[in-house]
Short mmCIF file of C-alpha atoms and ligand atoms in Angstrom, two decimals:
data_model
loop_
_atom_site.label_atom_id
_atom_site.label_comp_id
_atom_site.label_asym_id
_atom_site.label_seq_id
_atom_site.Cartn_x
_atom_site.Cartn_y
_atom_site.Cartn_z
CA MET O 1 15.67 19.83 26.54
CA ILE O 2 14.09 19.65 23.11
CA ASN O 3 12.18 16.58 21.99
CA PHE O 4 11.48 15.32 18.49
CA ASN O 5 8.48 17.16 17.17
CA PHE O 6 6.39 15.33 14.57
CA TYR O 7 3.80 17.44 12.75
CA GLY O 8 3.31 19.74 15.72
CA CYS O 9 3.30 17.05 18.41
CA ASP O 10 5.98 16.40 21.02
CA THR O 11 6.63 12.71 20.52
CA VAL O 12 7.90 12.14 24.06
CA GLU O 13 4.69 13.63 25.46
CA LEU O 14 2.72 11.23 23.24
CA THR O 15 4.53 8.26 24.77
CA LYS O 16 3.70 9.52 28.27
CA LYS O 17 0.04 9.76 27.33
CA TYR O 18 -0.34 6.54 25.30
CA GLY O 19 2.61 4.30 26.23
CA THR O 20 4.95 2.44 23.86
CA PRO O 21 5.31 0.97 21.36
CA LEU O 22 3.10 3.49 19.65
CA TYR O 23 2.22 4.13 16.03
CA VAL O 24 1.75 7.82 15.27
CA VAL O 25 0.21 8.85 11.96
CA SER O 26 -0.07 12.39 10.60
CA GLU O 27 -3.36 13.24 9.01
CA ASP O 28 -1.83 16.50 7.74
CA TYR O 29 0.71 14.51 5.74
CA ILE O 30 -1.93 12.20 4.26
CA LYS O 31 -4.04 15.19 3.26
CA GLU O 32 -1.05 16.87 1.60
CA ARG O 33 -0.49 13.78 -0.54
CA CYS O 34 -4.19 13.52 -1.43
CA LYS O 35 -4.16 17.18 -2.43
CA GLU O 36 -1.11 16.57 -4.62
CA ILE O 37 -3.00 13.71 -6.27
CA ARG O 38 -6.00 15.94 -6.95
CA GLN O 39 -3.97 18.90 -8.23
CA ASP O 40 -1.27 17.15 -10.21
CA PHE O 41 -3.23 14.21 -11.55
CA LEU O 42 -7.01 14.32 -11.28
CA GLU O 43 -7.34 18.00 -12.16
CA ARG O 44 -4.53 17.98 -14.72
CA TYR O 45 -5.96 15.10 -16.75
CA ASP O 46 -9.60 14.35 -17.46
CA ASN O 47 -11.01 10.84 -17.42
CA THR O 48 -8.79 9.71 -14.55
CA MET O 49 -9.31 8.20 -11.15
CA ALA O 50 -7.13 7.73 -8.03
CA VAL O 51 -7.60 4.85 -5.67
CA TYR O 52 -5.82 4.40 -2.32
CA ALA O 53 -4.29 0.92 -1.93
CA SER O 54 -5.63 0.30 1.53
CA LYS O 55 -3.43 -2.66 2.37
CA ALA O 56 -0.68 -0.12 3.13
CA PHE O 57 -2.59 1.09 6.19
CA LEU O 58 -6.25 0.62 6.93
CA THR O 59 -8.40 1.36 9.91
CA LYS O 60 -11.92 2.75 9.97
CA GLU O 61 -10.53 6.25 10.58
CA MET O 62 -8.15 5.94 7.62
CA ALA O 63 -11.05 4.86 5.40
CA ARG O 64 -13.01 7.93 6.57
CA ILE O 65 -10.10 10.23 5.73
CA ILE O 66 -9.76 8.75 2.23
CA LYS O 67 -13.51 9.07 1.75
CA ARG O 68 -13.41 12.76 2.76
CA GLU O 69 -10.44 13.37 0.46
CA GLY O 70 -12.51 12.05 -2.42
CA LEU O 71 -10.29 9.18 -3.52
CA GLY O 72 -11.42 5.64 -4.22
CA ILE O 73 -10.12 2.69 -2.26
CA ASP O 74 -8.62 -0.63 -3.28
CA VAL O 75 -9.16 -3.71 -1.17
CA VAL O 76 -7.69 -7.20 -1.45
CA SER O 77 -9.73 -9.14 1.06
CA GLY O 78 -13.11 -9.44 2.73
CA GLY O 79 -11.66 -7.77 5.84
CA GLU O 80 -10.53 -4.70 3.95
CA LEU O 81 -13.83 -4.57 2.09
CA TYR O 82 -15.73 -4.91 5.37
CA THR O 83 -13.80 -1.94 6.78
CA ALA O 84 -14.88 0.19 3.81
CA ILE O 85 -18.48 -0.97 4.23
CA GLN O 86 -18.41 -0.07 7.93
CA VAL O 87 -17.66 3.58 7.17
CA ASP O 88 -20.19 3.80 4.30
CA PHE O 89 -17.45 4.19 1.74
CA PRO O 90 -19.03 4.87 -1.67
CA MET O 91 -19.02 1.34 -3.08
CA GLU O 92 -18.76 2.43 -6.71
CA LYS O 93 -15.27 3.75 -5.84
CA VAL O 94 -14.06 0.41 -4.45
CA PHE O 95 -11.72 -1.81 -6.47
CA PHE O 96 -11.45 -5.41 -5.36
CA HIS O 97 -8.11 -7.12 -6.08
CA GLY O 98 -6.53 -10.44 -5.20
CA ASN O 99 -5.12 -13.55 -6.83
CA ASN O 100 -7.39 -15.96 -4.98
CA LYS O 101 -10.55 -14.26 -3.82
CA THR O 102 -12.82 -16.69 -2.05
CA ILE O 103 -16.37 -17.34 -3.14
CA ASP O 104 -17.63 -15.65 0.04
CA GLU O 105 -15.52 -12.59 -0.66
CA ILE O 106 -16.76 -12.35 -4.24
CA GLU O 107 -20.33 -12.74 -3.03
CA MET O 108 -19.81 -9.93 -0.51
CA ALA O 109 -18.32 -7.69 -3.20
CA VAL O 110 -21.15 -8.34 -5.68
CA LYS O 111 -23.87 -7.92 -3.05
CA HIS O 112 -22.48 -4.56 -1.95
CA GLY O 113 -21.94 -3.41 -5.53
CA VAL O 114 -18.21 -2.70 -5.52
CA GLY O 115 -17.13 -0.53 -8.43
CA ARG O 116 -14.72 -2.96 -10.05
CA ILE O 117 -13.64 -6.50 -9.46
CA VAL O 118 -10.13 -6.91 -10.81
CA VAL O 119 -10.28 -10.47 -12.04
CA ASP O 120 -7.01 -12.39 -11.80
CA ASN O 121 -7.76 -15.62 -13.68
CA LEU O 122 -10.36 -17.61 -15.61
CA TYR O 123 -11.54 -19.59 -12.63
CA GLU O 124 -12.42 -16.34 -10.88
CA LEU O 125 -14.19 -15.08 -13.98
CA SER O 126 -16.55 -18.04 -13.90
CA ILE O 127 -17.32 -17.51 -10.21
CA VAL O 128 -17.97 -13.80 -10.67
CA GLU O 129 -20.34 -14.52 -13.57
CA GLU O 130 -22.19 -17.11 -11.53
CA ILE O 131 -22.62 -14.86 -8.50
CA ALA O 132 -23.53 -11.85 -10.64
CA LYS O 133 -26.31 -13.95 -12.20
CA LYS O 134 -27.52 -15.05 -8.80
CA TYR O 135 -27.92 -11.41 -7.68
CA ASP O 136 -29.11 -10.29 -11.09
CA LYS O 137 -26.36 -7.70 -11.42
CA ILE O 138 -23.98 -6.56 -14.12
CA VAL O 139 -20.53 -6.58 -12.58
CA LYS O 140 -17.83 -4.30 -13.98
CA ILE O 141 -14.46 -5.97 -14.12
CA LEU O 142 -10.89 -5.39 -15.21
CA PHE O 143 -8.46 -8.17 -16.00
CA ARG O 144 -5.22 -8.15 -14.10
CA ILE O 145 -2.50 -8.79 -16.60
CA SER O 146 1.07 -9.75 -15.96
CA PRO O 147 3.04 -7.70 -18.46
CA GLY O 148 6.28 -9.63 -18.00
CA ILE O 149 8.47 -6.88 -16.60
CA ASP O 150 11.19 -7.20 -13.97
CA SER O 151 10.86 -4.00 -11.98
CA HIS O 152 13.85 -2.85 -9.97
CA THR O 153 12.92 -3.60 -6.41
CA HIS O 154 13.17 -6.42 -3.86
CA LYS O 155 11.99 -9.68 -5.44
CA TYR O 156 9.28 -10.15 -2.81
CA ILE O 157 7.64 -6.91 -3.93
CA GLN O 158 8.07 -7.43 -7.67
CA THR O 159 4.71 -8.35 -9.11
CA GLY O 160 4.80 -7.83 -12.87
CA GLN O 161 7.29 -10.44 -14.02
CA VAL O 162 6.33 -13.45 -16.18
CA ASP O 163 6.89 -15.87 -13.30
CA SER O 164 4.36 -14.28 -10.92
CA LYS O 165 1.38 -15.55 -8.98
CA PHE O 166 -0.50 -12.42 -10.08
CA GLY O 167 -2.45 -11.87 -13.24
CA ILE O 168 -3.07 -13.32 -16.65
CA PRO O 169 0.02 -13.92 -18.80
CA LEU O 170 0.05 -12.04 -22.07
CA SER O 171 0.33 -14.97 -24.40
CA ASN O 172 -2.55 -15.12 -26.87
CA LYS O 173 -3.62 -18.42 -25.44
CA TYR O 174 -4.52 -16.98 -22.06
CA ILE O 175 -5.48 -13.36 -22.45
CA TYR O 176 -7.46 -13.82 -25.69
CA LYS O 177 -9.37 -16.67 -24.13
CA ALA O 178 -10.09 -14.60 -21.04
CA ILE O 179 -11.36 -11.62 -23.03
CA ASP O 180 -13.37 -13.82 -25.31
CA GLU O 181 -15.04 -15.54 -22.36
CA ALA O 182 -15.71 -12.29 -20.53
CA MET O 183 -17.33 -10.80 -23.65
CA GLY O 184 -19.59 -13.83 -23.73
CA CYS O 185 -20.71 -13.43 -20.10
CA GLU O 186 -24.14 -11.86 -19.79
CA ASN O 187 -23.58 -10.44 -16.33
CA ILE O 188 -20.05 -9.16 -16.80
CA ASP O 189 -18.97 -5.84 -18.22
CA LEU O 190 -15.26 -6.06 -19.03
CA ARG O 191 -13.92 -2.49 -18.90
CA GLY O 192 -10.23 -3.01 -19.47
CA PHE O 193 -6.97 -3.98 -17.85
CA HIS O 194 -4.97 -3.59 -14.68
CA PHE O 195 -1.29 -4.02 -13.97
CA HIS O 196 0.71 -3.50 -10.82
CA ILE O 197 4.35 -4.10 -11.52
CA GLY O 198 5.94 -3.77 -8.11
CA SER O 199 6.33 -1.66 -5.04
CA GLN O 200 8.80 0.96 -3.80
CA LEU O 201 9.82 1.84 -7.36
CA MET O 202 12.04 4.92 -7.61
CA GLU O 203 12.25 5.07 -11.42
CA ASN O 204 9.46 5.18 -13.97
CA GLU O 205 11.01 3.06 -16.73
CA SER O 206 8.97 -0.01 -15.72
CA TYR O 207 5.73 1.97 -16.05
CA ILE O 208 6.78 3.10 -19.52
CA LYS O 209 7.40 -0.50 -20.55
CA ALA O 210 4.15 -1.73 -19.03
CA VAL O 211 2.09 0.98 -20.76
CA LYS O 212 3.68 0.17 -24.09
CA ILE O 213 2.98 -3.55 -23.71
CA THR O 214 -0.59 -2.91 -22.62
CA ALA O 215 -1.24 -0.47 -25.46
CA ASN O 216 -0.12 -3.10 -27.93
CA LEU O 217 -2.45 -5.57 -26.29
CA MET O 218 -5.29 -3.04 -26.57
CA LYS O 219 -4.64 -2.70 -30.27
CA GLU O 220 -4.40 -6.42 -30.91
CA VAL O 221 -7.55 -7.32 -29.04
CA ARG O 222 -9.47 -4.59 -30.77
CA GLU O 223 -8.43 -6.00 -34.13
CA GLU O 224 -8.76 -9.66 -33.24
CA LEU O 225 -11.72 -9.67 -30.89
CA GLY O 226 -13.36 -6.30 -31.40
CA PHE O 227 -12.77 -5.45 -27.76
CA ILE O 228 -12.45 -1.73 -26.96
CA THR O 229 -10.50 -0.93 -23.79
CA LYS O 230 -12.27 1.74 -21.75
CA GLU O 231 -10.15 1.66 -18.61
CA LEU O 232 -6.49 1.16 -17.83
CA ASN O 233 -5.48 0.77 -14.20
CA THR O 234 -1.73 1.29 -13.86
CA GLY O 235 -1.41 0.19 -10.22
CA GLY O 236 0.69 1.78 -7.52
CA GLY O 237 4.24 1.25 -6.39
CA TYR O 238 5.58 4.82 -6.20
CA GLY O 239 8.57 4.79 -3.87
CA ILE O 240 9.13 6.86 -0.76
CA HIS O 241 12.04 7.90 1.44
CA TYR O 242 13.09 5.41 4.09
CA SER O 243 16.77 6.08 4.66
CA GLY O 244 19.85 7.38 2.89
CA ASP O 245 19.84 9.85 0.04
CA ILE O 246 16.99 8.49 -2.07
CA LYS O 247 14.07 10.87 -1.61
CA ARG O 248 10.41 10.50 -2.44
CA LYS O 249 9.66 11.78 -5.92
CA PRO O 250 6.68 14.01 -6.62
CA LEU O 251 3.62 12.20 -7.91
CA SER O 252 3.92 13.95 -11.26
CA TYR O 253 7.28 12.26 -11.89
CA PHE O 254 5.31 9.02 -12.26
CA THR O 255 1.90 10.17 -13.42
CA ASP O 256 3.00 12.70 -16.07
CA THR O 257 5.15 9.98 -17.57
CA VAL O 258 2.32 7.44 -17.47
CA MET O 259 -0.10 9.91 -19.06
CA ASP O 260 2.39 10.93 -21.76
CA GLU O 261 3.05 7.29 -22.57
CA VAL O 262 -0.62 6.38 -22.65
CA LYS O 263 -1.44 9.32 -24.92
CA ARG O 264 1.55 8.75 -27.22
CA ASN O 265 0.94 5.01 -27.59
CA CYS O 266 -2.79 5.44 -28.14
CA LYS O 267 -2.14 8.05 -30.81
CA GLU O 268 0.44 5.92 -32.58
CA LEU O 269 -1.81 2.88 -32.53
CA GLY O 270 -5.00 4.74 -33.38
CA LEU O 271 -6.71 3.94 -30.09
CA GLN O 272 -9.01 6.05 -28.00
CA ARG O 273 -7.34 7.01 -24.73
CA PRO O 274 -8.97 4.95 -21.95
CA MET O 275 -9.70 6.19 -18.44
CA VAL O 276 -6.44 5.99 -16.49
CA ILE O 277 -6.49 4.86 -12.87
CA ILE O 278 -3.64 4.98 -10.33
CA GLU O 279 -3.42 3.12 -7.01
CA PRO O 280 -0.77 4.54 -4.70
CA GLY O 281 -0.58 3.08 -1.19
CA ARG O 282 2.79 3.59 0.44
CA TRP O 283 3.28 6.94 -1.30
CA ILE O 284 0.22 8.36 0.51
CA VAL O 285 0.84 7.04 3.98
CA GLY O 286 4.41 5.71 4.35
CA GLU O 287 6.09 8.89 5.49
CA ALA O 288 3.00 9.90 7.46
CA GLY O 289 3.85 7.41 10.19
CA ILE O 290 6.46 6.87 12.87
CA THR O 291 6.76 4.26 15.61
CA LEU O 292 7.84 5.18 19.12
CA TYR O 293 9.59 2.67 21.38
CA THR O 294 11.12 2.71 24.84
CA ILE O 295 14.70 1.56 25.06
CA GLY O 296 15.38 -1.19 27.60
CA SER O 297 18.46 -3.39 27.65
CA ILE O 298 21.70 -2.19 26.11
CA LYS O 299 24.32 -4.80 25.38
CA GLU O 300 27.77 -3.74 24.34
CA ILE O 301 29.92 -6.47 22.82
CA PRO O 302 33.34 -4.84 22.87
CA GLY O 303 34.84 -4.52 19.42
CA VAL O 304 31.74 -6.07 17.81
CA ARG O 305 28.60 -3.96 18.23
CA THR O 306 26.14 -2.52 20.70
CA TYR O 307 22.63 -3.97 20.71
CA VAL O 308 19.94 -1.61 21.93
CA GLY O 309 16.72 -3.43 22.80
CA VAL O 310 13.31 -1.86 22.23
CA ASP O 311 9.87 -2.92 23.50
CA GLY O 312 8.61 -3.88 20.03
CA GLY O 313 10.15 -5.20 16.83
CA MET O 314 9.05 -7.66 14.17
CA PRO O 315 5.47 -7.98 15.46
CA ASP O 316 4.86 -4.27 14.81
CA ASN O 317 7.30 -3.93 11.89
CA PRO O 318 8.08 -7.15 10.01
CA ARG O 319 9.60 -5.39 6.99
CA PRO O 320 13.28 -5.52 7.98
CA ALA O 321 12.97 -9.27 8.62
CA LEU O 322 10.83 -9.83 5.52
CA TYR O 323 12.54 -7.65 2.89
CA GLU O 324 15.70 -6.39 4.57
CA ALA O 325 13.99 -3.00 4.60
CA LYS O 326 16.13 -0.15 5.90
CA TYR O 327 14.80 2.44 8.30
CA GLU O 328 16.08 5.58 9.92
CA GLY O 329 15.54 6.41 13.56
CA VAL O 330 16.18 9.16 16.07
CA ILE O 331 16.38 9.30 19.83
CA ALA O 332 13.31 11.43 20.40
CA ASN O 333 14.34 12.86 23.77
CA LYS O 334 17.86 13.70 22.52
CA ILE O 335 17.01 15.16 19.14
CA ASN O 336 19.57 17.97 19.30
CA GLU O 337 22.41 16.03 20.88
CA LYS O 338 25.50 15.19 18.89
CA LYS O 339 25.65 11.69 17.45
CA THR O 340 28.58 9.94 19.06
CA GLU O 341 27.85 6.23 18.77
CA THR O 342 26.69 3.57 16.35
CA VAL O 343 24.17 1.03 17.67
CA THR O 344 21.96 -1.75 16.37
CA ILE O 345 18.28 -1.60 17.29
CA ALA O 346 17.02 -5.03 18.30
CA GLY O 347 13.40 -6.09 18.69
CA LYS O 348 12.25 -8.22 21.61
CA CYS O 349 11.26 -11.41 19.76
CA CYS O 350 13.01 -14.75 19.91
CA GLU O 351 14.51 -14.40 16.44
CA SER O 352 17.99 -13.28 15.53
CA GLY O 353 16.43 -11.69 12.45
CA ASP O 354 14.37 -9.39 14.65
CA ILE O 355 16.57 -6.34 14.12
CA LEU O 356 14.86 -3.06 13.24
CA ILE O 357 17.93 -1.02 12.28
CA TRP O 358 21.55 -2.03 11.79
CA ASP O 359 24.20 0.59 12.56
CA LEU O 360 22.18 3.62 13.54
CA GLU O 361 24.14 6.69 14.54
CA THR O 362 22.85 8.12 17.79
CA PRO O 363 23.81 10.29 20.73
CA LYS O 364 24.73 8.38 23.91
CA VAL O 365 21.82 5.96 24.35
CA GLU O 366 20.45 5.12 27.78
CA THR O 367 17.73 2.86 29.11
CA GLY O 368 14.44 4.76 29.17
CA ASP O 369 15.21 6.84 26.07
CA ILE O 370 12.54 7.00 23.39
CA LEU O 371 13.39 5.79 19.89
CA ALA O 372 11.37 7.04 16.92
CA VAL O 373 11.60 4.89 13.80
CA LEU O 374 10.66 6.97 10.78
CA ALA O 375 8.49 6.28 7.72
CA THR O 376 6.58 3.40 9.28
CA GLY O 377 3.15 4.53 8.07
CA ALA O 378 2.80 1.85 5.39
CA TYR O 379 2.96 -1.93 5.77
CA ASN O 380 3.64 -1.79 9.51
CA TYR O 381 0.34 -1.66 11.36
CA SER O 382 -1.28 -3.51 8.45
CA MET O 383 1.33 -6.28 8.64
CA ALA O 384 1.52 -6.46 12.43
CA SER O 385 1.21 -9.81 14.18
CA ASN O 386 0.97 -11.14 17.71
CA TYR O 387 4.16 -13.17 17.44
CA ASN O 388 5.40 -14.13 20.90
CA ARG O 389 1.92 -13.07 22.08
CA ILE O 390 2.89 -9.45 22.00
CA PRO O 391 -0.17 -7.17 21.89
CA LYS O 392 -0.40 -4.81 18.93
CA PRO O 393 0.44 -1.17 19.71
CA ALA O 394 -2.10 1.62 19.80
CA VAL O 395 -2.43 3.96 16.81
CA VAL O 396 -2.66 7.70 17.38
CA MET O 397 -3.66 10.06 14.58
CA ILE O 398 -2.37 13.60 14.81
CA SER O 399 -3.96 16.49 13.00
CA GLU O 400 -3.03 20.18 13.21
CA GLY O 401 -0.99 19.55 16.34
CA LYS O 402 -3.74 17.60 18.14
CA ASP O 403 -3.64 13.89 18.91
CA ARG O 404 -6.48 11.38 18.96
CA LEU O 405 -6.51 7.66 19.56
CA ILE O 406 -7.81 5.75 16.53
CA VAL O 407 -6.90 2.20 17.55
CA LYS O 408 -6.68 1.11 21.18
CA ARG O 409 -3.67 -0.82 22.40
CA GLU O 410 -4.39 -4.55 22.47
CA THR O 411 -4.60 -6.30 25.80
CA TYR O 412 -3.60 -9.88 26.62
CA ASP O 413 -7.30 -10.69 26.78
CA ASP O 414 -7.76 -9.32 23.25
CA ILE O 415 -5.15 -11.79 22.07
CA MET O 416 -7.04 -14.63 23.71
CA LYS O 417 -10.59 -13.58 22.97
CA ASN O 418 -11.30 -16.33 20.44
CA GLU O 419 -9.66 -19.09 22.38
CA ILE O 420 -11.71 -21.88 23.87
C1 LIG L 1 -0.01 -3.22 -3.17
C2 LIG L 1 -0.78 -2.75 -4.32
C3 LIG L 1 -0.81 -1.40 -4.64
C4 LIG L 1 -0.07 -0.35 -3.88
O1 LIG L 1 1.29 -0.53 -3.77
P1 LIG L 1 2.18 0.62 -3.13
O2 LIG L 1 3.56 0.17 -3.36
O3 LIG L 1 1.84 0.68 -1.68
O4 LIG L 1 1.85 1.89 -3.82
C5 LIG L 1 -1.58 -1.01 -5.71
N1 LIG L 1 -2.28 -1.90 -6.44
C6 LIG L 1 -2.27 -3.22 -6.15
C7 LIG L 1 -3.08 -4.14 -6.96
C8 LIG L 1 -1.51 -3.68 -5.10
O5 LIG L 1 -1.50 -4.99 -4.84
#
């Protein structure tokens, strides 16, 4: 019998060793992507920087890997920042994002000297200035702008449209005022702009539009306010393969286009090309991960469908319930058997929406089989909850065919540890 082999590891053996549900993440895959970023972006273009969007998947071990690979890291909360601090991540390579950073979080960021604070609004600007003064520091910032683009993706992961909670709208009233105020702040060094237009984008037309809009802004604010843009952070959002025929595109599909557009627009408008920063998250880690489950109950409703129950679901992977995300899966202990049935993979929570995969083709499924759901490396562990008081799964990192535990499985006592 042949089992599903994932980056040199027998997945069924992993479940025997660590139990299920189990997140498995390939370090080899992550390193391949980081290498692609270095070769096809950082080494191809000077004055560039690549930052891993850590909200996709962050543990201390992941932060160490990104540190070793030489990328920067982007954080959107005190917890993510704390994780970076705990592994001595070089603070000058940390970007701090978020539409409503708390005063405590900003204080923590300033105290530790994060590389950039990406300021979302004028209220935040005033807080950053105040705290920077208090610690007698000059804080480098970017403004997050909202370029007013509807990217082609699920509306919950669109972030660059006019009607968005993120960023400063590009009407003169707001962005000019923001730049003007920042230039007047003694303890703030405004470096440029940031946009992040959406996630899981498979086409680069939205990036082209966003670069064009931002380049025009750069020209206008240079003329009107004398502000020279030194940095342009173009966000992340590069799509990956989840299911069906749409495959992950190479990084260069996005970054060559972005660089061409930046260069062309700057030339046309007589601007100096700023430093260009990218922030991929999912693209680095999404396909690096799988989740392994044990199959329990199987309910066949004749003429309707067959529900196959697994020992996890929306607590470890909320994306199908949240965004109608589609996943592919395989029966790990029957990887070479012919697919003869179509089943629906149901999670174990008390929600009808807790379905991981609708209509998955499988060999004959039996209780005790192991299901592997593919491409769960991003926004699964990081979005996991304890709904229904289900403990979070363990995370195993595999590297060159060897496995190591990087996050222990939660216990019931872990769930209750703060309760009085
Ligand atoms: C989420 C996010 C990213 C990364 O998005 P991916 O789709 O995972 O690449 C990058 N930058 C910012 C500001 C984000 O919020």
